[in-house]
Short mmCIF file of C-alpha atoms in Angstrom, two decimals:
data_model
loop_
_atom_site.label_atom_id
_atom_site.label_comp_id
_atom_site.label_asym_id
_atom_site.label_seq_id
_atom_site.Cartn_x
_atom_site.Cartn_y
_atom_site.Cartn_z
CA MET A 1 0.50 -20.06 -2.12
CA ASN A 2 1.07 -22.34 0.85
CA THR A 3 -1.36 -25.29 0.79
CA ARG A 4 -1.82 -25.29 4.56
CA ALA A 5 -2.66 -21.59 4.54
CA SER A 6 -5.09 -22.02 1.66
CA CYS A 7 -6.87 -24.84 3.52
CA TRP A 8 -7.28 -22.56 6.53
CA LEU A 9 -8.71 -19.79 4.36
CA ARG A 10 -11.08 -22.23 2.66
CA CYS A 11 -12.38 -23.35 6.04
CA CYS A 12 -12.83 -19.80 7.31
CA LEU A 13 -14.50 -18.56 4.16
CA GLY A 14 -16.70 -21.62 3.94
CA HIS A 15 -17.76 -21.37 7.59
CA GLN A 16 -18.69 -17.72 7.31
CA GLY A 17 -20.40 -18.30 3.99
CA LYS A 18 -22.48 -21.06 5.56
CA ARG A 19 -23.48 -18.76 8.41
CA GLU A 20 -24.57 -16.10 5.96
CA ARG A 21 -26.63 -18.63 3.96
CA GLU A 22 -28.34 -19.76 7.16
CA ARG A 23 -29.10 -16.17 8.14
CA ALA A 24 -30.47 -15.14 4.76
CA THR A 25 -34.24 -15.41 4.44
CA LYS A 26 -34.64 -13.25 1.35
CA GLY A 27 -32.42 -12.85 -1.67
CA PRO A 28 -28.84 -14.06 -2.08
CA SER A 29 -26.58 -14.22 0.97
CA ARG A 30 -23.98 -11.50 1.19
CA VAL A 31 -20.28 -12.12 0.73
CA PRO A 32 -18.24 -12.40 3.94
CA GLN A 33 -16.79 -8.92 3.53
CA VAL A 34 -14.54 -8.89 6.57
CA MET A 35 -12.89 -12.10 5.46
CA SER A 36 -12.53 -10.71 1.93
CA VAL A 37 -10.64 -7.71 3.32
CA LEU A 38 -8.30 -10.03 5.23
CA VAL A 39 -7.76 -12.23 2.17
CA ALA A 40 -7.02 -9.17 0.02
CA ALA A 41 -4.51 -7.98 2.61
CA MET A 42 -2.71 -11.32 2.48
CA LEU A 43 -2.69 -11.54 -1.32
CA HIS A 44 -2.19 -7.95 -2.38
CA ASP A 45 1.59 -8.11 -2.93
CA ALA A 46 1.90 -11.67 -4.22
CA GLY A 47 4.88 -11.97 -6.56
CA HIS A 48 6.15 -8.42 -5.99
CA ASP A 49 9.63 -7.98 -7.46
CA GLY A 50 10.75 -4.92 -5.51
CA LEU A 51 10.18 -2.52 -8.41
CA ASN A 52 7.45 0.02 -8.92
CA ASN A 53 4.96 0.56 -11.72
CA SER A 54 6.96 3.43 -13.22
CA TYR A 55 10.00 1.21 -13.66
CA HIS A 56 7.98 -1.49 -15.39
CA GLN A 57 6.37 1.03 -17.70
CA ASN A 58 9.63 2.79 -18.57
CA ALA A 59 11.46 -0.49 -19.10
CA ALA A 60 8.55 -2.03 -21.06
CA THR A 61 8.87 -5.22 -19.03
CA GLU A 62 6.79 -8.32 -19.65
CA ARG A 63 4.53 -7.33 -16.77
CA ALA A 64 3.92 -3.88 -18.23
CA LEU A 65 3.20 -5.35 -21.66
CA ALA A 66 0.87 -7.99 -20.19
CA PHE A 67 -1.24 -5.37 -18.43
CA ASN A 68 -0.89 -2.50 -20.91
CA ASP A 69 0.84 -0.23 -18.37
CA GLN A 70 -2.31 -0.16 -16.23
CA SER A 71 -1.73 -0.79 -12.49
CA VAL A 72 1.00 -3.19 -13.55
CA GLN A 73 1.97 -4.60 -10.17
CA GLU A 74 -1.54 -4.69 -8.75
CA ASN A 75 -2.86 -6.58 -11.78
CA TYR A 76 0.10 -8.94 -11.56
CA HIS A 77 -0.56 -9.71 -7.89
CA LEU A 78 -4.17 -10.56 -8.67
CA SER A 79 -3.36 -12.58 -11.76
CA THR A 80 -0.70 -14.56 -9.91
CA VAL A 81 -3.09 -15.71 -7.20
CA LEU A 82 -6.33 -16.09 -9.14
CA SER A 83 -4.74 -18.02 -12.00
CA ARG A 84 -3.04 -20.33 -9.49
CA MET A 85 -6.37 -21.02 -7.78
CA ALA A 86 -7.96 -21.76 -11.14
CA ARG A 87 -5.21 -24.30 -11.96
CA ASP A 88 -4.92 -25.92 -8.55
CA PRO A 89 -8.10 -26.73 -6.59
CA SER A 90 -6.01 -27.45 -3.48
CA VAL A 91 -5.35 -23.72 -3.07
CA ASP A 92 -8.78 -22.48 -4.19
CA ILE A 93 -9.79 -20.51 -1.12
CA PHE A 94 -13.28 -19.97 -2.56
CA ALA A 95 -14.03 -23.68 -2.85
CA ASN A 96 -16.37 -23.81 0.17
CA LEU A 97 -18.35 -20.74 -0.80
CA ALA A 98 -21.58 -20.81 -2.74
CA GLN A 99 -21.01 -19.96 -6.39
CA ALA A 100 -22.59 -16.52 -6.11
CA GLN A 101 -20.56 -15.77 -2.99
CA ALA A 102 -17.33 -16.89 -4.64
CA ARG A 103 -17.95 -14.55 -7.58
CA GLU A 104 -18.73 -11.66 -5.24
CA ALA A 105 -15.69 -12.32 -3.05
CA ARG A 106 -13.48 -12.42 -6.14
CA ARG A 107 -14.99 -9.17 -7.42
CA LEU A 108 -14.47 -7.41 -4.09
CA ILE A 109 -10.89 -8.62 -3.69
CA ILE A 110 -10.06 -7.43 -7.22
CA HIS A 111 -11.64 -4.05 -6.44
CA MET A 112 -9.65 -3.65 -3.24
CA ILE A 113 -6.26 -4.73 -4.57
CA LEU A 114 -6.50 -2.55 -7.66
CA GLY A 115 -7.31 0.26 -5.23
CA THR A 116 -3.86 -0.03 -3.66
CA ASP A 117 -2.33 1.58 -6.76
CA MET A 118 -1.17 4.91 -5.38
CA LYS A 119 -1.78 6.59 -8.70
CA GLY A 120 -5.41 6.86 -7.64
CA HIS A 121 -4.75 7.83 -4.03
CA PHE A 122 -5.94 11.42 -4.09
CA LYS A 123 -9.07 10.68 -6.09
CA CYS A 124 -9.79 7.87 -3.63
CA VAL A 125 -9.50 10.28 -0.70
CA GLN A 126 -11.79 12.85 -2.31
CA GLY A 127 -14.34 10.18 -3.19
CA PHE A 128 -14.37 8.85 0.35
CA LYS A 129 -14.89 12.35 1.73
CA LEU A 130 -18.00 12.64 -0.45
CA LEU A 131 -19.28 9.27 0.76
CA ILE A 132 -18.87 10.31 4.39
CA GLY A 133 -20.77 13.49 3.60
CA THR A 134 -23.55 11.47 1.97
CA ASN A 135 -23.82 8.50 4.35
CA GLY A 136 -22.77 10.16 7.57
CA LYS A 137 -21.68 7.94 10.46
CA ASP A 138 -24.77 5.73 10.67
CA PRO A 139 -23.74 2.12 9.85
CA ALA A 140 -27.21 1.48 8.43
CA ASN A 141 -26.62 4.02 5.67
CA TRP A 142 -23.38 2.30 4.64
CA GLN A 143 -24.89 -1.18 4.78
CA ALA A 144 -27.80 -0.11 2.63
CA ASP A 145 -25.53 0.81 -0.29
CA SER A 146 -23.28 -1.91 -1.71
CA SER A 147 -21.07 0.56 -3.58
CA SER A 148 -20.42 2.46 -0.33
CA LEU A 149 -19.42 -0.79 1.35
CA ASP A 150 -17.08 -1.56 -1.55
CA GLN A 151 -15.35 1.78 -1.07
CA LEU A 152 -15.20 1.31 2.69
CA CYS A 153 -13.46 -2.04 2.22
CA LEU A 154 -11.07 -0.53 -0.33
CA ASN A 155 -10.15 2.31 2.01
CA ILE A 156 -9.61 -0.03 4.95
CA LEU A 157 -7.10 -2.02 2.91
CA HIS A 158 -5.49 1.10 1.46
CA ALA A 159 -5.11 2.66 4.91
CA ALA A 160 -3.53 -0.52 6.24
CA ASP A 161 -1.20 -0.50 3.25
CA LEU A 162 0.08 2.95 4.28
CA SER A 163 0.19 2.29 8.01
CA ASN A 164 3.91 1.73 8.47
CA SER A 165 4.42 5.43 9.16
CA SER A 166 2.00 5.20 12.11
CA ARG A 167 3.77 2.39 13.92
CA PRO A 168 5.79 3.09 17.09
CA PHE A 169 8.69 5.23 15.97
CA PRO A 170 11.53 2.68 16.41
CA ILE A 171 9.65 0.27 14.14
CA ALA A 172 8.65 2.95 11.63
CA HIS A 173 12.26 4.15 11.50
CA ARG A 174 13.67 0.67 10.82
CA TRP A 175 11.27 0.05 7.99
CA ALA A 176 11.75 3.49 6.49
CA GLU A 177 15.48 2.79 6.26
CA ALA A 178 14.89 -0.61 4.68
CA VAL A 179 12.38 0.71 2.15
CA LEU A 180 14.65 3.60 1.16
CA GLU A 181 17.47 1.15 0.50
CA GLU A 182 15.12 -0.81 -1.73
CA PHE A 183 14.41 2.36 -3.67
CA PHE A 184 18.13 2.96 -4.11
CA VAL A 185 18.50 -0.52 -5.61
CA GLN A 186 15.83 0.38 -8.17
CA GLY A 187 17.58 3.69 -8.86
CA ASP A 188 20.89 1.91 -9.43
CA ARG A 189 19.17 -0.36 -11.89
CA GLU A 190 17.47 2.52 -13.67
CA LYS A 191 20.81 4.30 -14.07
CA ALA A 192 22.46 1.14 -15.39
CA GLU A 193 19.67 0.65 -17.94
CA GLY A 194 19.57 4.29 -19.04
CA LEU A 195 16.06 4.84 -17.67
CA PRO A 196 14.74 7.92 -15.84
CA VAL A 197 15.59 7.59 -12.17
CA SER A 198 12.40 7.57 -10.14
CA PRO A 199 11.99 10.10 -7.32
CA MET A 200 13.64 9.02 -4.08
CA CYS A 201 15.55 6.28 -5.90
CA SER A 202 18.82 8.17 -6.29
CA ARG A 203 21.46 7.68 -3.65
CA ASP A 204 22.60 11.26 -4.28
CA GLY A 205 20.77 13.92 -2.31
CA THR A 206 18.04 11.71 -0.85
CA VAL A 207 17.64 12.20 2.91
CA LEU A 208 15.53 9.83 4.99
CA PRO A 209 13.94 12.29 7.47
CA ALA A 210 12.94 14.73 4.73
CA SER A 211 11.32 11.96 2.71
CA GLN A 212 9.23 10.82 5.66
CA ILE A 213 8.15 14.35 6.53
CA GLY A 214 6.77 14.85 3.04
CA PHE A 215 5.06 11.45 2.94
CA ILE A 216 3.33 11.93 6.29
CA ARG A 217 2.36 15.58 5.76
CA PHE A 218 0.95 15.27 2.26
CA VAL A 219 -0.27 11.67 2.07
CA VAL A 220 -0.77 9.66 5.23
CA LEU A 221 -1.87 12.20 7.82
CA PRO A 222 -4.54 13.94 5.67
CA TYR A 223 -5.88 10.53 4.63
CA TYR A 224 -6.06 9.20 8.17
CA GLN A 225 -7.79 12.36 9.32
CA VAL A 226 -10.49 11.72 6.72
CA LEU A 227 -10.88 8.12 7.88
CA ALA A 228 -11.01 9.27 11.51
CA ASP A 229 -14.18 11.22 10.70
CA LEU A 230 -15.87 7.86 10.20
CA LEU A 231 -13.74 5.79 12.59
CA PRO A 232 -13.15 8.03 15.61
CA SER A 233 -11.07 5.40 17.42
CA MET A 234 -8.28 6.28 14.98
CA ASN A 235 -8.03 9.64 16.76
CA GLU A 236 -7.33 7.84 20.02
CA HIS A 237 -4.38 5.78 18.86
CA ILE A 238 -3.27 5.94 15.24
CA VAL A 239 -3.39 9.64 14.41
CA PRO A 240 -1.58 10.70 17.61
CA GLN A 241 1.20 8.18 16.92
CA LEU A 242 1.50 9.43 13.37
CA GLU A 243 1.71 13.05 14.56
CA SER A 244 4.31 12.07 17.13
CA ASN A 245 6.35 10.31 14.44
CA LEU A 246 6.16 13.40 12.25
CA GLU A 247 7.66 15.49 15.04
CA ARG A 248 10.43 12.93 15.55
CA TRP A 249 11.26 13.02 11.85
CA LYS A 250 11.36 16.82 11.98
CA GLU A 251 13.84 16.62 14.87
CA LEU A 252 16.03 14.23 12.92
CA ASP A 253 15.71 16.43 9.85
CA ALA A 254 16.91 19.45 11.83
CA GLU A 255 19.88 17.47 13.15
CA THR A 256 20.74 16.30 9.65
CA SER A 257 20.46 19.83 8.24
CA ALA A 258 22.70 21.22 10.96
CA GLN A 259 25.39 18.67 10.14
CA ALA A 260 25.09 18.85 6.35
CA PRO A 261 27.06 21.20 4.05
CA PRO A 262 24.96 24.14 2.73
CA ALA A 263 24.34 22.54 -0.68
CA ALA A 264 23.20 19.25 0.85
CA ALA A 265 20.93 21.08 3.30
CA ALA A 266 19.26 22.93 0.41
CA GLU A 267 18.65 19.64 -1.40
CA GLU A 268 17.16 18.15 1.75
CA GLU A 269 14.82 21.11 2.20
CA ALA A 270 13.68 20.81 -1.41
CA ALA A 271 12.91 17.12 -0.88
CA THR A 272 10.08 18.01 1.50
CA LYS A 273 8.36 20.14 -1.14
CA PRO A 274 6.40 18.91 -4.18
CA ALA A 275 8.57 18.97 -7.28
CA LYS A 276 7.53 20.66 -10.50
CA ALA A 277 6.63 18.34 -13.32
CA ASP A 278 9.47 19.51 -15.55
CA GLU A 279 12.01 18.86 -12.75
CA ARG A 280 11.03 15.27 -12.06
CA GLY A 281 12.03 13.70 -15.34
CA SER A 282 10.50 10.36 -14.34
CA SER A 283 6.77 10.88 -14.58
CA THR A 284 4.88 10.54 -17.80
CA GLU A 285 1.55 11.74 -16.53
CA ASP A 286 0.36 14.38 -14.06
CA LEU A 287 -2.83 13.89 -12.13
CA ASP A 288 -5.27 16.59 -11.10
CA GLU A 289 -4.22 18.93 -8.34
CA VAL A 290 -5.88 18.16 -5.04
CA GLY A 291 -5.13 19.02 -1.46
CA ASP A 292 -6.34 19.06 2.10
CA ASP A 293 -7.29 22.19 4.01
CA ASN A 294 -3.69 23.31 4.32
CA HIS A 295 -1.96 22.02 1.21
CA SER A 296 -2.53 22.04 -2.51
CA VAL A 297 -0.24 19.55 -4.18
CA ASP A 298 0.17 17.76 -7.46
CA SER A 299 -0.69 14.13 -6.81
CA ASP A 300 1.97 12.78 -9.15
CA SER A 301 4.80 14.92 -7.81
CA VAL A 302 3.89 15.38 -4.19
CA LEU A 303 6.15 12.55 -3.42
CA GLY A 304 8.97 13.02 -4.82
CA SER A 305 9.68 12.60 -1.17
CA ALA A 306 8.00 9.21 -0.82
CA ARG A 307 7.94 7.66 -4.30
CA GLY A 308 7.87 4.03 -3.38
CA ALA A 309 5.48 4.26 -0.50
CA ILE A 310 3.13 6.24 -2.73
CA ASP A 311 3.52 3.76 -5.55
CA ARG A 312 3.05 0.61 -3.48
CA GLY A 313 2.66 1.51 0.15
CA ARG A 314 4.99 -1.39 0.86
CA ASP A 315 6.87 -1.82 4.09
CA ALA A 316 8.79 -4.68 2.58
CA ALA A 317 12.45 -5.27 3.25
CA ALA A 318 15.21 -4.02 0.96
CA VAL A 319 15.03 -6.63 -1.74
CA CYS A 320 15.05 -6.34 -5.51
CA THR A 321 14.57 -9.15 -8.01
CA VAL A 322 16.91 -8.74 -10.99
CA GLU A 323 16.40 -10.06 -14.50
CA SER A 324 18.05 -13.38 -13.70
CA GLY A 325 15.48 -13.96 -10.99
CA THR A 326 18.01 -13.87 -8.17
CA ARG A 327 17.51 -11.77 -5.06
CA ASN A 328 19.90 -9.10 -3.91
CA HIS A 329 19.49 -8.82 -0.12
CA LEU A 330 20.82 -5.59 1.26
CA ALA A 331 21.33 -6.26 4.97
CA PRO A 332 17.80 -5.43 6.14
CA PRO A 333 17.53 -4.26 9.74
CA PRO A 334 16.71 -6.64 12.60
CA PRO A 335 13.00 -7.50 12.43
CA PRO A 336 10.72 -5.40 14.64
CA PRO A 337 8.58 -7.31 17.17
CA ASP A 338 5.56 -7.49 14.87
CA VAL A 339 7.45 -8.88 11.89
CA VAL A 340 8.06 -12.52 11.11
CA TRP A 341 10.88 -14.09 9.11
CA VAL A 342 10.07 -17.10 6.98
CA ASP A 343 12.81 -19.41 5.73
CA GLY A 344 15.34 -16.61 5.53
CA GLN A 345 13.20 -14.58 3.15
CA GLU A 346 12.34 -10.93 3.47
CA PRO A 347 10.33 -9.87 6.53
CA ARG A 348 6.63 -9.29 6.22
CA ALA A 349 4.34 -7.56 8.65
CA ALA A 350 2.54 -10.08 10.79
CA MET A 351 -0.58 -7.93 10.92
CA VAL A 352 -2.60 -6.28 8.17
CA GLY A 353 -0.79 -3.01 8.89
CA GLY A 354 1.52 -3.10 5.93
CA LYS A 355 2.83 -4.89 2.88
#
């Protein structure tokens, strides 16, 4: 973690924590939740190696063994940052918080980052629907229940983690290409190591427009529509952009199908549909079937057509860390306007809107 950045976070957290202590007249002061969401967004992919949880589990990597195959990457991100803060007070961003606030901030950040594991996506969506039904749209109802606030924070981070598909189409398209190339690098590695090739990681038969259609239709759009029930401003900007992008991907898909040989077109069409468990060959566990009003899909197979985005929600560049620790850069596209390059490393979204 950069020392300058950690000093800034310490100051911000400490300032807001002080304000909350001054406000509180009864009981312990509450954790600065907004700042905790921002901190979680900044930390949630720390040390990511460009591989997904399924790879680590199938390959029995050190990370998988360290975390017993449970949310391998998410636990690693948390452990990387929290253990560093424990060893080095200069990067302890909780240093200026009261002890109780520091514990609560740490608890909330852990809760949110573990919630970015896409294995729990559909259960998360269903749980949030129930909360909206219980609490309604009155902020007082949400503020009165700490567990509801925890889930609200988790869903804000999770939605931001999936937001790349809702960016203006030229930006969404660039990142989709880069992410798909990252998946192919993992697939190449899985083939070389004799492991099951994860969905969307094979260079053979994977078509970009079809993958994005499936991801938006079955994952992002239904989720954002649920969030828009509570946050209606999403219907003014984010959901319309996402729907527009879906139509653009359909247009590109039609163009690709028209140009493709019959066999390739059939494979592309199949990529937009949930695969059967016995056809995937890369999943060791099926989750419960859930769906929105129009779709009933298996949450472990539904994407197939968006494996990596489901697994991590990353809009990282095409980069994969190999066993030697070196990086294999695969000519990522020119950075979109809202992406910054740091010392020649992979691009990262400048806003919370993606990993």
